[in-house]
């Protein structure tokens, strides 16, 4: 009898997710819908604890009124099939390990239904044609519903925020939620905030989810762990050293070390099959928060602190090389001090679409990268820490991820300061002060930015290597930006002039000079126009646009500078006040706004909107001007900038 001639349904999922409860509910619904002649139920058990087919038939055959029991396995199977022939039957098998356990107990009738549960995601279920239904953790709404069952409605409403937190601390796992609900009503007498605090501060949160010896989440995971092979057990423990719940296969490779001979993908799939990991596709995996806690507890108890630190170090290096490879896509010409930029790491992508792919990779790993920076600091890997922060600088700045930037570069500065204090090496400290200064500038804390740039100059005193010369030239440009924002345009122009002097210095690397001159033209143009040197500003803007338009044709990484050069030339033309430049300025600024929106350059889009609105207002196109100003207010609000309120006040716009 082929399995597709009857209904076989297998619920799979991690321990504690509620497979058995769901299977029992479905069996009950099936009983109500169909008039089965007989219902058979048994728990099979997996691996070494599994009941054999003979054990199962020793239970089933008496229920089928077969007596005496046949003496052999084949005889028992024949009697089982004979007793069920032509009868409608529901068979409920709890905790099976593979398709073979189900195959042997299939009813010999198309009117039979089998409902099974398994803690394994076995390809055999699919191969046998069974209907496999993965069971996931509860949704936030369902998790809260379980926690609040029997709770007074007013209390549930008042405690809503704490109950949400409690559900997440339980990982929305049904077994953990049920245990938490019991503890909330007994031990904590409904004081949800107190219970949440206990779980948040618990040394071993997993051990909190147990009731005497009857119900324990940890025990379920321990059973699953003991069924793994030794190599898979080791990987299970090591993966918990990664600070995030999602990770890429390359992290598993890094954790295992360079001398590991096994195929890591096979071991990962063993954990997926055991429902201890979720395969997200494309080589990416996810922990459940409580499973990870179990693995971390085992790592702490089993693996030496030195081994754990080495594994964490390999993870940090893996993320550093991953990030450097993407930074080389963003800024292949930017001077960097970190040793990973010495040519040992290749750009992650080349050719068309490289920039977008690099951005996508870092966006996907963004939360993990923040955690890895903190891990590097906590573990004392100072040299890796500041280099990782250096490699993240362009991504965080260009994507307006300034809250991340402040956190990351503050940590990087601490690491660099430790290196300086320990070895006297100033260059990491110089780089981190510049990175933190640019981030302070981005969040409009000009005083803090200026302090970092001034400190960077002091650190660099006496250094004459080309990387420092390039860095100092950049510092002068950032100082110019600060002066520009303060409307001290003469000081801004002077700062740009100092940068030009450094760029023409023989120590400045020749290979970078043309591009750096183009950047100075791009950034300095509006500053020159502001001090009445409109002709020079416009000429500089045209040179910059020509350079970056050509560069962006061959390198996606120059796309942002091309867009900025369009916007800045438009601004310089608008500032000239001459009628002959008005139409060109409007066209350039309109183009810039569209490109800035396309590339999510929010600050630039807002600034360009204000400049274009002022220009359109002078041209008598008030409706268009006001529409742009309203959009600028929205963008500045999105950024949390004080300029939104200033713009409302200055222009009389409604809140």
C-alpha positions in Angstrom: 0.0 0.0 0.0 1.5 3.4 -1.1 1.6 6.1 1.6 0.0 8.6 -0.8 -3.2 6.5 -0.7 -3.9 7.6 2.8 -3.4 10.7 4.9 -0.1 10.9 6.8 0.6 14.2 8.6 3.9 14.8 10.5 4.2 17.8 12.8 7.9 18.8 13.2 9.5 21.4 15.4 11.9 22.2 18.2 11.4 20.7 21.7 8.7 22.5 23.6 7.0 24.1 20.6 3.7 22.3 21.2 3.8 19.6 18.5 2.1 17.0 20.8 -0.6 19.4 21.9 -1.3 20.4 18.3 -1.4 16.7 17.2 -3.8 15.8 19.9 -6.1 18.7 19.0 -6.0 17.7 15.3 -6.7 14.1 16.3 -9.7 15.3 18.3 -11.0 17.3 15.4 -10.5 14.3 13.1 -12.5 12.1 15.5 -15.4 14.6 15.4 -15.3 14.8 11.6 -14.9 11.1 10.8 -16.4 8.0 12.3 -13.2 6.0 12.8 -13.7 2.3 13.7 -10.7 2.5 15.9 -8.1 5.0 17.3 -4.6 3.9 18.3 -2.2 6.2 20.2 1.4 5.7 21.4 4.6 7.6 22.1 7.5 6.2 20.0 10.5 8.1 21.3 13.7 8.9 19.4 17.2 7.3 19.1 18.2 5.1 22.0 14.9 5.6 23.8 12.7 4.7 20.8 10.2 1.9 21.1 10.7 -0.9 18.5 7.9 -1.9 16.2 7.5 -5.0 18.4 7.0 -2.8 21.5 4.4 -0.7 19.7 2.5 -3.8 18.4 2.6 -5.2 21.9 0.3 -2.3 22.8 -1.7 -2.0 19.6 -2.6 -5.7 19.1 -4.4 -6.2 22.4 -6.4 -3.0 21.6 -7.3 -4.7 18.3 -8.4 -7.8 20.2 -5.6 -9.9 18.8 -4.9 -12.7 21.2 -2.6 -14.5 21.8 0.2 -12.3 20.4 2.2 -13.8 17.6 5.7 -14.9 18.6 7.6 -13.2 15.8 7.9 -9.7 14.5 6.6 -10.7 11.0 3.7 -12.5 12.6 2.8 -9.4 14.7 2.9 -7.1 11.6 0.7 -9.6 9.7 -1.8 -9.7 12.5 -1.8 -5.9 12.8 -2.5 -5.5 9.1 -5.1 -8.2 9.1 -6.9 -6.6 12.0 -7.0 -3.2 10.3 -7.9 -4.4 6.8 -11.0 -2.7 5.5 -11.4 -0.6 8.7 -11.1 3.1 9.1 -8.4 3.9 11.7 -6.7 6.9 13.2 -3.1 6.2 14.4 -1.4 8.9 16.5 2.4 8.4 16.9 4.2 10.9 19.1 7.9 11.6 18.9 9.0 9.6 15.9 12.5 10.0 14.5 12.3 8.9 10.9 9.9 7.8 8.2 10.7 4.2 8.7 9.0 4.1 12.1 5.8 5.4 10.4 6.1 3.2 7.3 5.9 0.0 9.3 2.8 1.1 11.2 0.8 2.4 8.2 -2.8 1.1 8.2 -3.4 -1.1 5.1 -6.4 1.0 4.1 -7.0 4.2 2.1 -9.4 5.2 4.9 -6.6 5.3 7.5 -5.1 8.5 8.9 -1.8 8.8 10.6 -0.9 11.9 12.7 2.7 11.9 13.9 5.1 14.3 15.7 8.8 14.5 15.4 11.6 16.6 16.8 13.5 16.0 13.6 13.2 17.6 10.1 13.8 14.4 8.2 14.0 14.4 4.4 12.6 10.9 4.7 9.2 12.3 5.5 9.1 14.2 2.2 10.6 11.2 0.3 7.8 9.0 1.6 5.2 11.4 0.5 4.0 12.4 4.0 2.5 15.8 4.6 5.1 17.6 6.7 3.9 20.6 8.8 6.6 22.6 10.6 5.3 24.0 14.0 6.8 27.4 14.9 6.8 29.4 18.1 3.7 31.5 18.9 3.1 34.9 17.4 3.4 37.8 19.8 -0.4 38.0 20.1 -0.9 34.3 20.7 2.0 34.3 23.3 0.3 37.1 25.2 -3.0 35.3 25.0 -1.5 32.3 26.7 0.1 34.4 29.4 -3.1 36.3 30.1 -5.5 33.3 30.1 -7.5 33.6 33.2 -6.1 37.0 34.0 -8.4 40.0 34.8 -8.9 42.0 31.6 -8.0 45.3 33.3 -4.9 43.9 34.8 -3.8 42.4 31.4 -4.3 45.8 29.8 -2.3 47.6 32.5 0.5 45.0 32.3 0.6 44.9 28.5 4.1 46.2 28.0 5.6 43.9 30.7 3.6 41.0 29.3 5.1 41.7 25.9 8.6 41.6 27.4 7.8 38.4 29.3 6.6 36.7 26.1 9.9 37.6 24.4 11.9 36.4 27.3 10.1 33.1 26.9 11.1 33.1 23.2 7.3 32.7 22.6 7.9 29.0 23.1 4.6 27.4 24.3 6.2 25.2 27.0 8.2 28.1 28.4 5.1 30.4 28.2 3.0 27.8 30.1 5.6 27.5 32.8 6.0 31.3 33.0 2.2 31.7 33.3 2.2 29.2 36.3 5.1 31.0 38.0 3.5 34.4 37.4 0.3 33.4 39.2 2.0 31.5 42.1 5.6 32.6 42.9 5.2 36.2 41.7 1.5 36.6 42.5 0.8 38.5 39.3 3.7 41.0 39.6 4.8 40.9 36.0 7.5 43.6 36.3 9.1 41.7 39.1 9.1 38.4 37.1 10.5 40.1 34.0 13.3 41.6 36.1 14.1 38.2 37.6 14.3 36.7 34.1 16.4 39.6 32.7 18.9 39.3 35.5 19.0 35.6 35.9 22.4 34.0 35.5 20.9 30.9 33.9 17.5 32.0 32.4 16.9 28.6 31.0 16.8 27.0 34.4 14.0 29.4 35.4 11.7 27.6 33.0 11.0 24.5 35.0 8.4 23.3 37.5 9.8 20.8 40.0 10.8 17.7 37.9 7.7 17.5 35.8 8.2 20.3 33.3 11.6 21.6 32.2 12.6 23.3 29.0 16.3 22.6 29.7 15.7 18.9 30.0 14.1 18.7 26.5 17.1 20.4 25.0 19.5 18.2 26.9 17.8 15.1 25.5 18.2 16.4 22.0 21.8 17.4 22.6 22.8 13.9 23.9 21.5 12.4 20.7 24.0 14.4 18.6 27.4 13.1 17.5 30.5 14.4 19.3 31.5 16.8 16.4 28.0 18.2 16.1 27.9 18.6 19.9 31.1 20.7 19.7 29.7 22.9 16.9 26.5 23.3 18.9 28.4 24.7 21.9 30.8 26.8 19.8 27.9 28.5 17.9 26.6 29.9 21.1 29.8 32.0 21.4 28.5 34.0 18.5 26.7 37.0 20.0 23.7 37.0 17.7 20.7 34.7 17.0 21.3 34.7 13.3 24.6 33.9 11.6 26.1 32.8 8.3 27.7 29.5 7.5 31.1 31.2 7.4 30.9 31.9 11.1 30.5 28.1 11.7 33.6 27.6 9.6 35.5 30.3 11.6 34.5 28.9 14.9 35.7 25.4 14.0 39.2 26.7 13.2 41.6 26.3 10.3 42.4 22.7 11.0 38.9 21.4 11.1 38.5 18.6 8.6 34.8 17.9 8.7 32.3 19.5 6.3 30.7 22.1 8.4 27.5 22.3 6.3 26.8 18.6 7.2 27.1 19.4 10.9 24.9 22.4 10.6 22.3 20.3 8.8 22.5 17.8 11.6 21.5 20.6 14.0 18.7 21.6 11.7 17.4 18.0 11.5 17.4 17.9 15.3 15.3 21.1 15.2 18.0 22.9 17.2 18.7 25.4 14.4 16.5 26.9 11.7 17.8 27.0 8.2 16.9 30.4 6.7 18.3 29.6 3.3 21.3 31.0 1.4 23.7 29.6 4.0 22.1 31.5 6.9 20.9 30.0 10.2 19.0 31.1 13.3 18.9 30.1 16.9 15.9 30.1 19.2 16.9 32.3 22.1 16.4 29.4 24.7 18.2 26.8 22.6 21.1 29.2 22.3 21.0 29.7 26.1 21.2 25.9 26.5 24.2 25.7 24.2 25.9 28.6 25.9 25.5 26.9 29.3 27.1 23.8 27.9 30.0 25.8 26.4 30.7 27.4 29.7 30.7 24.1 31.5 32.5 22.0 28.9 35.0 24.2 27.0 38.0 25.9 28.6 38.0 29.7 28.8 41.1 29.8 26.6 39.3 27.7 23.9 36.3 29.9 24.1 38.4 33.0 23.7 40.2 31.6 20.7 36.8 30.8 19.1 35.5 34.3 19.7 38.7 35.7 18.3 38.3 33.7 15.1 34.7 35.0 14.8 35.8 38.6 15.2 38.5 38.1 12.5 35.9 36.6 10.2 33.6 39.6 10.6 36.6 42.0 10.2 37.6 40.4 6.9 34.0 40.3 5.8 33.6 44.0 6.5 36.9 45.0 5.0 35.9 43.2 1.8 32.8 45.4 1.6 34.5 48.6 2.6 36.9 48.1 -0.3 33.8 48.1 -2.6 32.6 51.4 -1.0 35.9 53.2 -0.8 38.6 51.5 -2.8 40.8 54.6 -2.8 40.4 55.7 0.8 43.5 55.5 3.0 43.2 53.0 5.9 45.7 52.1 8.6 44.3 48.7 9.6 46.5 45.8 8.5 43.6 44.0 6.9 43.7 46.8 4.3 47.2 45.8 3.2 46.0 43.7 0.3 45.4 40.5 2.1 41.6 40.9 1.7 40.1 41.3 -1.8 37.0 43.4 -2.5 33.8 41.5 -1.8 32.4 42.2 -5.3 33.5 43.8 -8.5 31.6 45.1 -11.5 28.0 46.2 -11.9 25.9 45.9 -8.8 28.9 45.5 -6.5 28.0 48.5 -4.3 24.3 47.4 -3.8 25.4 43.8 -3.0 27.9 45.1 -0.4 25.3 47.3 1.2 22.9 44.4 1.3 25.4 42.2 3.0 26.2 44.8 5.7 22.5 45.6 6.3 21.8 42.0 6.9 24.7 41.7 9.4 24.2 45.2 10.9 23.0 44.0 14.3 25.7 41.3 14.5 28.4 43.8 13.6 27.4 46.0 16.6 27.5 43.0 18.8 30.9 41.9 17.4 32.4 45.3 18.1 31.2 45.1 21.7 32.5 41.5 21.9 35.9 42.5 20.6 36.1 45.2 23.4 34.9 42.8 26.1 37.4 40.2 25.1 40.3 42.6 24.9 40.9 42.2 21.2 41.7 45.9 20.9 43.6 45.7 17.6 40.7 43.9 16.0 38.2 46.2 17.6 39.4 49.5 16.2 40.0 47.9 12.7 36.5 46.7 12.6 35.2 50.1 13.5 37.5 51.6 10.8 36.1 49.2 8.2 32.5 50.1 9.2 33.0 53.9 8.9 31.9 54.5 5.2 28.9 52.1 5.5 27.5 53.7 8.7 28.1 57.3 7.4 26.7 56.9 3.9 23.6 55.0 5.2 22.9 57.7 7.9 23.3 55.1 10.6 24.7 57.6 13.0 23.4 56.1 16.3 25.3 52.9 15.3 28.2 55.1 14.3 28.4 56.8 17.7 28.3 53.5 19.6 30.8 51.8 17.3 33.3 54.6 17.0 33.2 55.4 20.7 34.2 51.8 21.4 36.8 52.0 18.7 38.3 55.1 20.3 38.6 53.3 23.6 40.3 50.4 22.0 42.7 52.7 20.1 43.5 54.7 23.3 44.4 51.4 25.0 46.8 50.5 22.2 48.3 54.0 22.3 48.8 53.8 26.1 50.3 50.3 25.8 52.5 50.7 22.7 52.7 54.4 21.9 51.3 53.7 18.4 49.2 56.9 17.5 47.7 56.0 14.2 44.7 53.9 15.4 43.9 56.7 17.8 44.1 59.3 15.0 41.8 57.2 12.8 39.2 56.7 15.5 39.1 60.4 16.5 38.5 61.3 12.9 35.8 58.6 12.5 34.1 59.8 15.8 34.4 63.4 14.7 32.6 62.8 11.4 29.8 61.0 13.2 29.4 63.8 15.7 29.2 66.2 12.7 26.5 64.0 11.2 24.4 64.3 14.3 25.0 68.0 14.3 27.1 68.1 17.5 29.6 70.5 16.0 31.4 71.2 19.3 32.1 67.5 19.9 33.1 67.0 16.3 35.5 70.0 16.4 37.1 68.6 19.6 37.7 65.2 18.0 39.2 66.8 14.9 41.5 69.1 16.9 42.5 66.1 19.0 43.3 64.1 15.9 45.6 66.9 14.7 47.4 66.7 18.0 47.8 62.9 17.8 49.2 63.2 14.3 51.8 65.8 15.2 55.2 64.5 14.0 53.8 61.8 11.8 54.7 62.1 8.1 53.6 58.8 6.5 51.3 59.1 3.6 48.2 57.7 5.4 48.5 60.4 8.0 49.0 63.1 5.4 45.8 61.9 3.6 44.0 61.8 6.9 45.0 65.3 7.9 43.9 66.6 4.6 40.5 65.1 5.3 40.5 66.6 8.8 40.8 70.1 7.3 37.8 69.5 5.1 35.7 68.4 8.0 36.8 71.5 9.9 35.7 73.5 6.8 32.2 71.8 7.0 31.9 72.9 10.6 32.8 76.5 9.8 30.3 76.3 6.9 27.5 75.1 9.2 28.3 78.0 11.5 28.1 80.4 8.5 31.7 81.3 9.0 32.4 80.9 5.2 35.7 82.7 5.2 37.1 80.2 7.8 35.6 77.4 5.7 37.4 78.5 2.6 40.7 78.9 4.6 40.3 75.3 5.9 39.8 74.0 2.4 42.9 75.9 1.3 44.9 74.2 4.0 43.7 70.9 2.7 44.7 71.8 -0.8 48.2 72.6 0.4 48.5 69.1 2.0 47.2 67.5 -1.2 50.0 69.2 -3.2 52.6 68.2 -0.7 55.1 65.8 -2.2 54.4 63.3 0.6 50.7 63.1 -0.5 50.4 59.9 -2.6 50.3 60.6 -6.3 47.8 57.9 -7.0 45.2 59.6 -4.8 45.9 63.3 -5.7 43.5 63.7 -8.7 40.5 62.3 -6.8 41.3 64.3 -3.7 41.5 67.5 -5.8 38.1 66.7 -7.3 36.7 66.2 -3.8 38.0 69.6 -2.7 36.5 71.1 -5.8 33.2 69.5 -5.1 33.1 70.5 -1.4 34.8 73.8 -1.7 32.6 75.2 -4.5 29.6 76.4 -2.5 32.0 77.8 0.2 33.8 79.9 -2.4 30.4 81.1 -3.8 29.4 82.1 -0.3 32.3 84.5 0.1 31.7 86.2 -3.3 34.0 84.1 -5.4 31.2 82.7 -7.5 33.2 82.2 -10.6 35.8 80.1 -8.8 33.1 78.1 -7.0 31.3 77.3 -10.2 34.5 76.4 -12.1 35.5 74.1 -9.2 32.0 72.5 -9.3 32.2 71.9 -13.0 35.6 70.2 -12.6 34.3 68.0 -9.8 31.2 67.0 -11.8 33.2 66.1 -14.8 35.5 63.9 -12.7 32.9 62.1 -10.8 30.5 61.6 -13.7 33.3 59.8 -15.5 34.4 57.9 -12.4 30.8 56.7 -11.6 30.6 55.2 -15.1 33.1 52.6 -14.1 32.8 52.4 -10.3 29.5 52.2 -8.4 31.5 53.4 -5.3 31.7 56.9 -6.8 27.9 57.2 -7.4 27.5 59.1 -4.1 30.2 61.6 -5.0 28.7 62.0 -8.5 25.3 62.9 -6.9 27.0 65.3 -4.4 28.8 67.0 -7.2 25.5 67.6 -9.0 24.0 69.0 -5.9 27.0 71.2 -5.0 27.3 72.6 -8.5 23.6 73.4 -8.4 24.1 75.2 -5.1 27.1 77.2 -6.4 25.1 78.3 -9.4 22.1 79.2 -7.3 24.3 81.3 -5.0 25.7 83.3 -7.9 22.5 85.3 -8.1 22.9 85.6 -11.8 19.9 85.0 -14.1 22.1 83.2 -16.6 22.7 80.4 -14.1 19.2 80.1 -12.8 17.8 77.5 -15.2 20.9 75.3 -15.0 20.8 75.5 -11.2 17.1 74.5 -11.1 17.8 71.6 -13.5 20.8 70.3 -11.5 19.1 70.6 -8.1 16.0 68.8 -9.4 18.2 66.0 -10.7 20.1 65.9 -7.5 17.0 65.5 -5.3 15.8 62.6 -7.4 19.1 60.9 -7.2 19.5 61.5 -3.5 16.1 60.0 -2.9 17.0 57.0 -5.0 20.2 56.4 -3.0 18.6 57.2 0.4 20.9 60.2 0.9 18.4 61.8 3.3 20.6 64.7 4.6 21.6 65.7 1.1 18.1 65.5 -0.2 16.8 67.8 2.6 19.6 70.3 2.0 19.1 70.3 -1.8 15.3 70.8 -1.3 16.0 73.9 0.8 18.4 75.4 -1.8 16.1 74.7 -4.7 13.1 76.0 -2.7 14.9 79.3 -2.1 15.8 79.5 -5.8 12.3 78.8 -6.9 10.9 81.3 -4.4 13.1 84.0 -5.9 11.8 83.0 -9.3 8.2 83.5 -8.2 7.3 79.8 -8.2 6.0 79.9 -4.6 3.8 76.7 -4.7 6.7 74.6 -5.8 9.0 76.2 -3.2 6.6 75.6 -0.4 6.1 72.0 -1.4 9.9 71.4 -1.3 10.2 73.1 2.0 7.5 70.9 3.5 9.4 67.9 2.2 12.6 69.2 3.7 10.9 69.5 7.1 9.7 65.9 6.8 13.3 64.7 6.0 14.8 66.7 8.8 12.2 65.3 11.2 13.1 61.8 10.0 16.7 62.6 10.9 15.7 64.1 14.3 17.4 67.3 13.3 16.9 70.7 15.0 16.8 72.1 11.5 13.2 70.9 11.1 11.9 73.2 13.8 14.2 76.0 12.7 12.8 75.7 9.1 9.2 75.7 10.4 9.8 78.8 12.4 11.7 80.7 9.7 9.2 79.9 7.0 6.0 80.0 9.1 5.1 76.4 8.3 2.5 74.6 10.4 3.6 71.8 12.7 
